[in-house]
Short mmCIF file of C-alpha atoms in Angstrom, two decimals:
data_model
loop_
_atom_site.label_atom_id
_atom_site.label_comp_id
_atom_site.label_asym_id
_atom_site.label_seq_id
_atom_site.Cartn_x
_atom_site.Cartn_y
_atom_site.Cartn_z
CA MET A 1055 155.28 153.49 32.86
CA ALA A 1056 151.87 153.61 31.17
CA ALA A 1057 150.13 153.88 34.55
CA GLY A 1058 152.49 156.65 35.68
CA LEU A 1059 152.10 158.70 32.52
CA GLY A 1060 148.34 158.26 32.58
CA GLN A 1061 148.01 159.38 36.19
CA PHE A 1062 150.05 162.53 35.61
CA ALA A 1063 148.11 163.26 32.43
CA LEU A 1064 144.87 163.17 34.43
CA ASN A 1065 146.31 165.52 37.05
CA GLY A 1066 147.87 168.00 34.64
CA ASP A 1067 150.96 167.64 32.48
CA TRP A 1068 152.18 164.14 31.58
CA ARG A 1069 155.75 165.45 31.41
CA SER A 1070 155.68 165.98 35.19
CA TRP A 1071 156.12 162.24 35.52
CA GLN A 1072 159.59 162.47 34.01
CA ALA A 1073 160.54 165.39 36.26
CA GLU A 1074 159.37 163.60 39.39
CA HIS A 1075 161.20 160.46 38.35
CA ARG A 1076 164.46 162.39 37.89
CA ALA A 1077 163.94 164.06 41.27
CA ALA A 1078 163.41 160.70 42.98
CA ILE A 1079 166.57 159.28 41.42
CA GLY A 1080 168.49 162.28 42.73
CA VAL A 1081 167.47 161.77 46.39
CA GLN A 1082 170.50 161.35 48.66
CA ALA A 1083 170.85 159.76 52.09
CA GLU A 1084 170.98 163.17 53.74
CA ASP A 1085 167.62 164.07 52.14
CA VAL A 1086 166.06 160.98 53.68
CA ARG A 1087 167.50 161.82 57.12
CA ARG A 1088 166.18 165.37 56.86
CA VAL A 1089 162.58 164.45 56.06
CA ALA A 1090 162.56 161.58 58.55
CA SER A 1091 163.64 163.88 61.37
CA ALA A 1092 161.08 166.49 60.30
CA TYR A 1093 158.01 164.25 60.05
CA LEU A 1094 158.61 161.08 62.08
CA THR A 1095 158.24 162.90 65.40
CA GLU A 1096 156.44 162.40 68.70
CA THR A 1097 154.19 165.39 68.01
CA ASN A 1098 152.87 163.69 64.86
CA LEU A 1099 152.24 160.40 66.65
CA THR A 1100 148.84 158.86 67.33
CA VAL A 1101 148.68 155.58 69.28
CA GLY A 1102 145.73 153.33 69.99
CA TRP A 1103 145.17 149.95 71.62
CA SER A 1104 142.44 147.40 71.03
CA ILE A 1105 141.69 145.69 74.35
CA PRO A 1106 139.36 142.65 74.52
CA VAL A 1107 137.11 143.02 77.56
CA SER A 1108 134.71 140.18 76.82
CA THR A 1109 133.89 137.62 74.16
CA ARG A 1110 131.20 139.93 72.80
CA SER A 1111 132.88 143.34 72.57
CA VAL A 1112 136.14 145.20 72.11
CA THR A 1113 136.96 148.55 73.72
CA VAL A 1114 139.23 150.82 71.70
CA LEU A 1115 141.06 153.49 73.70
CA LEU A 1116 143.34 156.33 72.75
CA PRO A 1117 146.53 156.61 74.87
CA ASP A 1118 145.44 158.78 77.82
CA GLU A 1119 142.56 156.50 78.71
CA ALA A 1120 144.44 153.31 77.91
CA ARG A 1121 147.16 154.13 80.45
CA SER A 1122 145.09 152.74 83.28
CA VAL A 1123 144.36 149.53 81.43
CA VAL A 1124 147.64 148.74 79.69
CA GLU A 1125 151.03 149.12 81.33
CA ARG A 1126 152.48 151.18 78.53
CA PRO A 1127 153.93 154.70 78.62
CA THR A 1128 152.08 157.45 76.81
CA PRO A 1129 154.09 160.16 75.02
CA ALA A 1130 153.83 163.41 76.97
CA SER A 1131 153.29 165.26 73.71
CA VAL A 1132 149.92 163.60 73.08
CA THR A 1133 147.32 166.26 73.87
CA GLN A 1134 144.22 164.94 72.12
CA PRO A 1135 141.24 164.20 74.38
CA PRO A 1136 140.77 160.47 75.04
CA ILE A 1137 138.16 158.64 73.00
CA SER A 1138 136.57 155.31 73.91
CA LEU A 1139 134.62 153.27 71.37
CA GLU A 1140 132.57 150.17 72.19
CA ILE A 1141 132.55 147.84 69.18
CA THR A 1142 130.25 144.84 69.28
CA THR A 1143 131.85 141.68 68.00
CA GLY A 1144 130.86 138.09 67.65
CA ALA A 1145 132.60 134.78 67.40
CA SER A 1146 134.32 133.97 64.11
CA LYS A 1147 131.43 131.98 62.73
CA LEU A 1148 129.29 132.34 59.63
CA ALA A 1149 125.93 132.31 61.36
CA ASP A 1150 124.23 133.44 58.14
CA TYR A 1151 126.05 130.98 55.90
CA SER A 1152 123.52 128.66 54.28
CA PRO A 1153 124.47 127.63 50.74
CA GLN A 1154 122.21 125.35 48.74
CA ARG A 1155 122.91 122.97 45.87
CA MET A 1156 120.60 121.57 43.23
CA THR A 1157 121.11 119.72 39.97
CA PHE A 1158 119.09 120.27 36.81
CA PRO A 1159 117.99 117.33 34.62
CA ASN A 1160 120.81 117.99 32.13
CA GLY A 1161 123.44 117.66 34.89
CA LEU A 1162 124.23 121.35 35.47
CA ARG A 1163 124.70 122.07 39.19
CA LEU A 1164 123.51 125.31 40.76
CA LEU A 1165 125.01 126.53 44.05
CA THR A 1166 123.34 129.48 45.71
CA GLU A 1167 123.63 131.61 48.81
CA ARG A 1168 121.09 134.34 49.29
CA ARG A 1169 122.27 137.67 50.76
CA PRO A 1170 119.16 139.86 51.05
CA GLY A 1171 119.86 143.57 50.96
CA ALA A 1172 123.20 143.25 49.22
CA GLY A 1173 121.79 144.86 46.09
CA VAL A 1174 124.19 142.93 43.86
CA VAL A 1175 124.74 139.37 42.67
CA ALA A 1176 128.06 137.61 42.01
CA LEU A 1177 127.97 134.78 39.47
CA GLU A 1178 130.68 132.20 38.84
CA LEU A 1179 130.21 129.75 35.98
CA TYR A 1180 132.84 127.00 36.16
CA VAL A 1181 133.55 124.50 33.40
CA ASP A 1182 136.24 121.85 33.82
CA ALA A 1183 138.00 122.78 30.59
CA GLY A 1184 141.29 124.28 31.73
CA LEU A 1185 144.98 123.49 31.52
CA LEU A 1186 144.65 119.80 32.46
CA ARG A 1187 142.18 119.14 29.64
CA GLU A 1188 143.99 120.68 26.68
CA ARG A 1189 145.54 118.59 23.91
CA LYS A 1190 147.96 121.33 22.86
CA PRO A 1191 149.87 123.72 25.15
CA GLY A 1192 148.07 127.06 25.38
CA LEU A 1193 144.84 125.78 23.80
CA ALA A 1194 142.60 126.16 26.87
CA TYR A 1195 143.86 129.67 27.59
CA LEU A 1196 143.39 130.83 24.00
CA MET A 1197 139.90 129.30 23.87
CA GLY A 1198 139.01 131.19 27.06
CA ARG A 1199 140.28 134.42 25.56
CA MET A 1200 138.14 133.84 22.48
CA LEU A 1201 134.90 133.16 24.37
CA GLU A 1202 134.03 136.86 24.61
CA GLU A 1203 134.82 137.58 20.94
CA GLY A 1204 131.23 137.17 19.89
CA THR A 1205 128.28 134.77 19.94
CA THR A 1206 125.63 133.83 17.41
CA SER A 1207 123.49 136.73 18.67
CA ARG A 1208 126.04 139.35 19.82
CA THR A 1209 129.31 140.77 18.58
CA ALA A 1210 132.22 141.30 20.97
CA GLU A 1211 131.50 145.05 20.94
CA GLU A 1212 127.84 144.49 21.81
CA ILE A 1213 128.78 142.21 24.70
CA ALA A 1214 131.21 144.77 26.13
CA GLU A 1215 128.81 147.69 25.67
CA SER A 1216 125.84 145.92 27.23
CA ILE A 1217 127.87 145.04 30.35
CA GLU A 1218 129.30 148.54 30.59
CA ASP A 1219 125.86 150.15 30.20
CA ILE A 1220 124.58 148.54 33.41
CA GLY A 1221 127.80 148.95 35.39
CA GLY A 1222 128.54 145.23 35.44
CA ALA A 1223 131.95 143.57 35.62
CA MET A 1224 132.84 140.37 33.79
CA GLU A 1225 135.93 138.20 33.44
CA VAL A 1226 136.11 135.31 31.00
CA GLY A 1227 138.66 132.50 30.89
CA SER A 1228 139.35 128.90 30.02
CA THR A 1229 137.13 127.60 32.83
CA GLY A 1230 134.11 129.84 32.30
CA ALA A 1231 133.20 133.33 33.45
CA SER A 1232 132.74 135.57 36.50
CA LEU A 1233 130.08 138.27 36.48
CA ARG A 1234 128.97 140.90 38.99
CA VAL A 1235 125.76 142.85 38.39
CA ARG A 1236 123.06 144.75 40.23
CA ALA A 1237 120.24 142.55 41.53
CA GLU A 1238 117.75 143.98 39.02
CA ASP A 1239 120.05 143.01 36.12
CA LEU A 1240 120.29 139.33 37.07
CA PRO A 1241 118.06 138.09 34.19
CA MET A 1242 120.31 139.82 31.67
CA ALA A 1243 123.43 138.40 33.33
CA ILE A 1244 122.14 134.81 33.17
CA GLU A 1245 121.34 135.35 29.49
CA TRP A 1246 124.88 136.61 28.81
CA LEU A 1247 126.46 133.63 30.57
CA ALA A 1248 124.35 131.16 28.63
CA ASP A 1249 125.16 132.90 25.36
CA LEU A 1250 128.93 132.96 26.01
CA THR A 1251 128.99 129.37 27.21
CA MET A 1252 126.76 127.69 24.67
CA ARG A 1253 126.94 129.81 21.51
CA PRO A 1254 130.41 131.35 20.97
CA THR A 1255 131.48 131.84 17.35
CA PHE A 1256 135.27 132.07 17.72
CA PRO A 1257 135.74 134.37 14.69
CA GLU A 1258 138.92 133.78 12.71
CA GLU A 1259 139.87 137.46 12.64
CA ALA A 1260 139.72 137.62 16.45
CA LEU A 1261 142.04 134.61 16.71
CA THR A 1262 144.83 136.53 14.97
CA TRP A 1263 144.46 139.36 17.48
CA ALA A 1264 144.29 136.95 20.45
CA ARG A 1265 147.48 135.17 19.36
CA ARG A 1266 149.33 138.47 18.99
CA LYS A 1267 148.06 139.80 22.31
CA THR A 1268 148.99 136.60 24.18
CA SER A 1269 152.45 136.50 22.62
CA ALA A 1270 153.07 140.10 23.66
CA GLU A 1271 152.05 139.28 27.25
CA LEU A 1272 154.37 136.29 27.27
CA GLN A 1273 157.28 138.36 26.06
CA SER A 1274 156.60 141.00 28.70
CA ASP A 1275 156.47 138.40 31.47
CA ARG A 1276 159.63 136.72 30.28
CA ASP A 1277 161.45 140.00 30.80
CA ASP A 1278 160.66 139.57 34.52
CA PRO A 1279 163.44 137.50 36.16
CA ALA A 1280 161.14 136.35 38.99
CA PHE A 1281 158.71 134.96 36.41
CA ARG A 1282 161.50 133.16 34.57
CA ALA A 1283 162.81 131.68 37.81
CA ASP A 1284 159.37 130.40 38.77
CA LEU A 1285 158.85 128.79 35.36
CA ILE A 1286 162.18 126.96 35.62
CA PHE A 1287 161.30 125.86 39.17
CA ARG A 1288 157.94 124.47 38.09
CA GLY A 1289 159.59 122.60 35.23
CA LEU A 1290 162.08 120.94 37.59
CA VAL A 1291 159.35 119.88 40.03
CA TYR A 1292 156.58 118.86 37.63
CA GLY A 1293 158.56 117.41 34.72
CA ASP A 1294 156.26 116.72 31.75
CA HIS A 1295 153.05 117.35 33.71
CA PRO A 1296 150.92 120.30 32.42
CA TYR A 1297 151.55 122.18 35.68
CA SER A 1298 155.18 122.54 34.61
CA ARG A 1299 154.39 125.01 31.83
CA ASP A 1300 152.87 128.42 31.42
CA PRO A 1301 149.10 127.97 30.84
CA ARG A 1302 149.43 130.30 27.85
CA GLY A 1303 151.96 128.07 26.10
CA ASN A 1304 154.83 129.72 24.27
CA THR A 1305 154.93 131.84 21.11
CA LYS A 1306 155.59 128.92 18.76
CA GLU A 1307 152.89 126.75 20.34
CA ILE A 1308 150.33 129.57 20.17
CA ALA A 1309 151.07 130.13 16.47
CA ARG A 1310 150.18 126.48 15.75
CA ILE A 1311 146.74 126.64 17.39
CA THR A 1312 143.95 126.89 14.81
CA ARG A 1313 140.34 127.90 15.05
CA GLU A 1314 139.43 124.24 14.51
CA ASP A 1315 141.47 123.33 17.61
CA ILE A 1316 139.57 125.92 19.67
CA VAL A 1317 136.16 124.79 18.41
CA ASP A 1318 137.09 121.16 19.13
CA HIS A 1319 138.24 121.94 22.68
CA HIS A 1320 135.01 123.80 23.41
CA ARG A 1321 132.95 120.97 21.91
CA ARG A 1322 134.74 118.37 24.02
CA TYR A 1323 134.40 119.97 27.45
CA PHE A 1324 131.71 122.67 27.50
CA HIS A 1325 128.83 120.46 28.59
CA PRO A 1326 126.39 120.79 31.52
CA GLN A 1327 127.57 117.68 33.35
CA ASN A 1328 131.05 119.19 33.32
CA ALA A 1329 129.93 122.53 34.77
CA PHE A 1330 128.33 124.31 37.72
CA LEU A 1331 127.00 127.81 38.35
CA VAL A 1332 127.45 129.70 41.64
CA ALA A 1333 125.20 132.64 42.56
CA VAL A 1334 125.62 134.70 45.73
CA GLY A 1335 123.74 137.90 46.52
CA ASP A 1336 120.35 139.55 46.48
CA PHE A 1337 117.92 137.32 44.56
CA ASP A 1338 114.81 135.21 44.94
CA PRO A 1339 115.94 131.54 44.82
CA ARG A 1340 112.88 130.33 42.91
CA LYS A 1341 113.16 133.06 40.30
CA LEU A 1342 116.87 132.34 39.90
CA GLN A 1343 116.22 128.63 39.38
CA SER A 1344 113.59 129.49 36.79
CA LEU A 1345 116.02 131.84 35.00
CA VAL A 1346 118.79 129.25 34.91
CA LYS A 1347 116.44 126.54 33.71
CA SER A 1348 115.07 128.73 30.92
CA ARG A 1349 118.52 129.78 29.67
CA PHE A 1350 120.57 126.61 30.30
CA GLY A 1351 117.86 123.95 30.17
CA ASN A 1352 118.49 123.02 26.53
CA TRP A 1353 122.26 122.70 27.09
CA SER A 1354 123.09 119.05 26.44
CA GLY A 1355 125.90 116.58 25.89
CA HIS A 1356 128.64 114.87 27.82
CA ALA A 1357 132.26 115.90 28.22
CA SER A 1358 134.94 113.87 26.47
CA LYS A 1359 137.38 111.77 28.43
CA PRO A 1360 140.27 114.03 29.46
CA PRO A 1361 143.87 113.32 28.39
CA ARG A 1362 145.82 110.98 30.62
CA LEU A 1363 148.15 112.86 32.96
CA SER A 1364 151.57 111.70 34.04
CA ARG A 1365 151.70 110.54 37.65
CA LEU A 1366 153.28 113.09 39.96
CA THR A 1367 156.03 111.84 42.25
CA ARG A 1368 158.34 113.82 44.49
CA SER A 1369 162.01 113.70 43.60
CA SER A 1370 164.18 111.83 46.07
CA ARG A 1371 167.31 113.91 45.43
CA PRO A 1372 168.13 117.60 45.31
CA LYS A 1373 168.19 119.58 42.08
CA VAL A 1374 169.84 122.95 41.54
CA ARG A 1375 169.59 125.24 38.52
CA ARG A 1376 171.64 128.46 38.53
CA VAL A 1377 171.01 130.95 35.73
CA ALA A 1378 173.20 134.04 35.41
CA SER A 1379 171.29 137.14 34.34
CA PRO A 1380 171.95 140.87 34.72
CA GLY A 1381 170.11 142.64 37.52
CA GLU A 1382 170.27 143.93 41.07
CA GLN A 1383 168.58 140.99 42.78
CA VAL A 1384 168.92 137.22 42.84
CA HIS A 1385 165.56 135.44 42.69
CA ILE A 1386 165.66 132.12 44.54
CA LEU A 1387 162.99 129.43 44.67
CA MET A 1388 163.26 126.34 46.86
CA GLY A 1389 160.91 123.44 47.49
CA HIS A 1390 159.45 120.25 46.08
CA LEU A 1391 156.12 118.62 45.20
CA GLY A 1392 153.36 119.36 47.69
CA ILE A 1393 149.93 117.90 48.44
CA ALA A 1394 146.40 117.91 47.02
CA ARG A 1395 143.72 120.05 48.67
CA THR A 1396 141.81 117.02 49.96
CA HIS A 1397 144.88 115.55 51.68
CA PRO A 1398 144.03 114.37 55.22
CA ASP A 1399 146.94 116.34 56.71
CA PHE A 1400 146.02 119.61 55.01
CA ASP A 1401 144.99 121.29 58.28
CA ALA A 1402 148.20 120.38 60.11
CA LEU A 1403 150.29 121.54 57.17
CA ALA A 1404 148.35 124.83 57.01
CA VAL A 1405 149.45 125.44 60.61
CA ALA A 1406 153.02 124.50 59.68
CA ASP A 1407 152.94 126.94 56.74
CA HIS A 1408 151.85 129.72 59.08
CA ILE A 1409 154.80 128.98 61.38
CA LEU A 1410 157.32 128.78 58.56
CA GLY A 1411 156.47 131.34 55.92
CA SER A 1412 152.85 132.49 55.50
CA GLY A 1413 152.08 134.24 58.79
CA PRO A 1414 151.09 137.93 58.80
CA GLY A 1415 153.72 140.64 59.11
CA PHE A 1416 156.96 139.32 60.58
CA THR A 1417 155.32 136.58 62.66
CA ASP A 1418 156.46 133.61 60.56
CA ARG A 1419 160.00 132.29 60.89
CA LEU A 1420 161.22 133.15 57.41
CA SER A 1421 160.12 136.79 57.67
CA ARG A 1422 161.29 137.20 61.25
CA VAL A 1423 164.66 135.47 60.95
CA ILE A 1424 165.74 135.89 57.31
CA ARG A 1425 164.36 139.35 56.64
CA ASP A 1426 164.03 141.11 59.99
CA GLU A 1427 166.80 139.68 62.19
CA LEU A 1428 169.47 138.79 59.61
CA GLY A 1429 168.54 141.37 56.98
CA LEU A 1430 169.26 138.93 54.14
CA ALA A 1431 166.15 139.31 51.99
CA TYR A 1432 164.04 141.95 50.32
CA SER A 1433 161.12 139.53 50.37
CA VAL A 1434 160.74 135.96 51.60
CA GLY A 1435 157.88 133.57 52.30
CA GLY A 1436 156.12 130.45 51.21
CA GLY A 1437 154.50 127.18 52.20
CA MET A 1438 152.78 124.06 50.95
CA THR A 1439 149.02 124.45 51.20
CA GLU A 1440 148.32 127.63 49.22
CA SER A 1441 148.72 125.97 45.82
CA ALA A 1442 147.06 122.66 46.75
CA ASP A 1443 144.46 121.69 44.14
CA LEU A 1444 142.95 118.50 42.73
CA GLU A 1445 146.52 117.65 41.74
CA PRO A 1446 149.36 118.16 44.25
CA GLY A 1447 150.57 121.73 44.46
CA LEU A 1448 154.02 122.98 45.42
CA PHE A 1449 155.97 123.30 48.60
CA ARG A 1450 157.52 126.57 47.49
CA ILE A 1451 159.66 129.23 49.15
CA TYR A 1452 160.54 132.44 47.34
CA LEU A 1453 163.51 134.57 48.34
CA GLY A 1454 164.73 137.83 46.81
CA THR A 1455 168.18 138.93 47.92
CA GLY A 1456 171.40 140.67 46.86
CA PRO A 1457 174.17 138.74 45.07
CA ASP A 1458 176.56 139.00 48.01
CA ASP A 1459 173.97 137.63 50.45
CA ALA A 1460 172.59 134.79 48.32
CA ASP A 1461 174.62 131.91 49.77
CA HIS A 1462 174.08 133.04 53.35
CA ALA A 1463 170.33 133.53 52.73
CA ILE A 1464 169.95 130.09 51.12
CA ALA A 1465 171.69 128.46 54.07
CA ALA A 1466 169.47 130.33 56.53
CA VAL A 1467 166.29 129.27 54.72
CA MET A 1468 167.41 125.65 54.51
CA GLU A 1469 168.13 125.69 58.23
CA GLN A 1470 164.57 126.83 58.96
CA VAL A 1471 163.18 124.07 56.73
CA ARG A 1472 165.32 121.51 58.57
CA LEU A 1473 164.13 122.80 61.93
CA LEU A 1474 160.49 122.56 60.87
CA HIS A 1475 161.03 119.08 59.43
CA SER A 1476 162.62 117.86 62.66
CA GLY A 1477 159.85 119.37 64.78
CA ASP A 1478 162.17 121.90 66.39
CA PHE A 1479 159.56 124.55 67.10
CA GLU A 1480 157.64 125.56 70.20
CA ASP A 1481 154.13 124.38 71.07
CA GLU A 1482 153.34 128.05 71.58
CA GLU A 1483 154.02 128.69 67.87
CA VAL A 1484 151.41 126.07 67.01
CA GLU A 1485 148.94 127.69 69.40
CA ARG A 1486 149.43 131.15 67.90
CA ALA A 1487 149.03 129.78 64.38
CA ARG A 1488 145.86 127.90 65.31
CA GLN A 1489 144.30 130.96 66.89
CA TYR A 1490 145.12 133.16 63.92
CA LEU A 1491 143.84 130.69 61.32
CA ALA A 1492 140.68 129.91 63.27
CA GLY A 1493 139.90 133.62 63.62
CA SER A 1494 141.06 135.14 60.34
CA TRP A 1495 139.45 132.82 57.80
CA VAL A 1496 136.11 134.64 58.16
CA PHE A 1497 137.55 137.66 56.32
CA ASP A 1498 137.48 135.59 53.12
CA TYR A 1499 133.68 135.57 53.27
CA GLN A 1500 132.83 139.25 53.62
CA THR A 1501 131.66 140.22 50.11
CA VAL A 1502 129.35 138.41 47.71
CA GLU A 1503 132.29 138.03 45.31
CA GLN A 1504 134.41 136.36 47.99
CA ARG A 1505 131.63 134.00 48.97
CA ALA A 1506 131.00 133.04 45.36
CA GLU A 1507 134.71 132.33 44.86
CA ARG A 1508 134.81 130.19 48.04
CA LEU A 1509 131.78 128.16 46.95
CA LEU A 1510 133.40 127.62 43.55
CA GLU A 1511 136.54 126.31 45.24
CA LEU A 1512 134.62 123.97 47.53
CA GLU A 1513 132.65 122.47 44.65
CA HIS A 1514 135.73 122.23 42.44
CA TRP A 1515 137.69 120.40 45.16
CA GLY A 1516 134.78 118.12 46.01
CA LEU A 1517 134.57 119.38 49.61
CA ASP A 1518 131.33 119.67 51.55
CA LEU A 1519 129.66 123.06 51.35
CA ASP A 1520 129.62 123.23 55.16
CA GLU A 1521 133.44 123.08 55.23
CA PRO A 1522 133.70 126.77 56.31
CA ILE A 1523 131.52 126.05 59.34
CA HIS A 1524 133.69 123.18 60.57
CA TRP A 1525 137.12 124.59 59.61
CA PRO A 1526 137.63 126.91 62.65
CA ASP A 1527 136.91 124.18 65.19
CA ARG A 1528 138.91 121.62 63.27
CA VAL A 1529 142.02 123.75 62.89
CA ALA A 1530 141.73 124.81 66.54
CA ARG A 1531 142.03 121.13 67.50
CA VAL A 1532 145.26 120.55 65.54
CA THR A 1533 147.90 119.44 68.05
CA PRO A 1534 151.65 120.11 68.04
CA ARG A 1535 152.13 116.36 67.68
CA GLN A 1536 150.05 116.32 64.48
CA VAL A 1537 152.00 119.25 63.05
CA ARG A 1538 155.35 117.59 63.83
CA ARG A 1539 154.23 114.32 62.29
CA ALA A 1540 153.04 116.14 59.14
CA THR A 1541 156.25 118.17 58.69
CA ARG A 1542 158.40 115.09 59.30
CA THR A 1543 156.42 113.18 56.66
CA TYR A 1544 155.85 115.77 53.93
CA LEU A 1545 158.85 118.11 54.15
CA ASP A 1546 162.11 116.75 52.75
CA PRO A 1547 165.10 119.08 53.28
CA SER A 1548 167.38 116.52 51.65
CA ALA A 1549 165.56 116.69 48.29
CA LEU A 1550 164.89 120.36 47.73
CA VAL A 1551 164.68 121.73 44.21
CA ARG A 1552 166.41 125.11 44.01
CA VAL A 1553 166.55 127.75 41.29
CA GLU A 1554 168.80 130.81 41.47
CA TYR A 1555 168.22 133.43 38.79
CA GLY A 1556 170.03 136.74 38.56
CA PRO A 1557 173.55 138.16 39.08
CA ILE A 1558 174.82 135.02 40.81
CA ARG A 1559 178.39 134.69 42.07
CA ARG A 1560 180.83 132.00 41.00
CA ARG A 1561 181.24 129.06 43.35
CA SER A 1562 183.80 126.34 43.81
CA ARG A 1563 183.26 122.94 42.22
CA ASN A 1564 182.33 121.44 45.58
CA ALA A 1565 179.62 124.03 46.17
CA ASP A 1566 177.87 122.95 42.98
CA ALA A 1567 178.27 119.22 43.49
CA GLU A 1568 174.53 118.86 44.15
CA CYS A 1569 173.50 120.30 40.78
CA ALA A 1570 171.37 118.06 38.61
#
């Protein structure tokens, strides 16, 4: 609502938002038919095809010229002159990818990738001080929120103004900070990061505001049924592990966190041997190293031993939680414990995810069958590898559907999980998934921000920095046999955790016999 009112206020009268909203609510089926017939016409249609003619180029043709190349009819109404564009392409490889790593005497690691001519630099400072390290629920999140509330040399207002004055962008959280600046402002950016990391003051008056702000966000999110469903699902899968809870804690837990708790958490984990800095962009490597050494060189200490975590084990029996709540849609989550990012079968399971529920458009089975063919879901998708981290992530499928279709949709999803588990899919599906994954991954490395984020992930997971170079060839070699072995081993249709949240229908006693 705030975004809508603001946009209309910029364009004229904020009250127009209300009028447009009332008009939209009043639209009838006949109105939709009228505008569809008026605008979705052949005369308004433009069609193009992208036709690979070699491994080094792609020819793009508009319909008249493409007719001789592709056996496809061209609408007679198309009268535009044909246009042919030759677009040079290369293989999906990062030929210019050459990250470097060094470690300073105090233990701080520096990962760099130079991108001359970019004009900007993306910085990612990571400190292992997040959710898994906190001694009280919500402590790490609140500490991260307080980091930018002032240092020994700058107030919160001065920090914000200095970043705004140079057109920079910064995000601060429990595990450090992300910063994007122009290349000429790099010295200032390194100074800010060092100041925030090493010399925060955590003012008491800011803590009151941070608690109130976080509590308001929690309340807002808890009004979202999909959020509530996901939180219940995580609790059923993870038990008493920190991953089971909201990283922000709850309102009562936040109220009990003191400034002393925040100072203690920072003191325990914000140390150079527990941190690394990533820099990608337009910089001189030697000058950057000198900057980092001058600003972070006197950072000292060792991180405390983290709290002991409960061992994660996958449940061997199904669990079902059904929560009745008013609304138009039933939010359904299904799955169980997944794998860690360094799992040896990660690549095969990434291919399986693409087949089941993470492919683009309607190419994956859940989208094609549940949403497109059966029409049972507003949205559906999921998989196992997306949430994989140092600790096992989730095999998780989300489904949004109407109350009358919920049972049918659940059965259809479970059938697709059973088919994948049993290996009942075509070798051709594996081939399509391999080709897509081997070719599309490069789009995650286009900007300096993306590359910095990828390097952060690789270092955090303990993977080699040359992982992006080897990934395309490795995933292209995944065989159907490997995928079937992985799905048979790591998918368990007989022990799915399921949460249904929304206007659920009553069921017979037998239908709920699996509830736990």
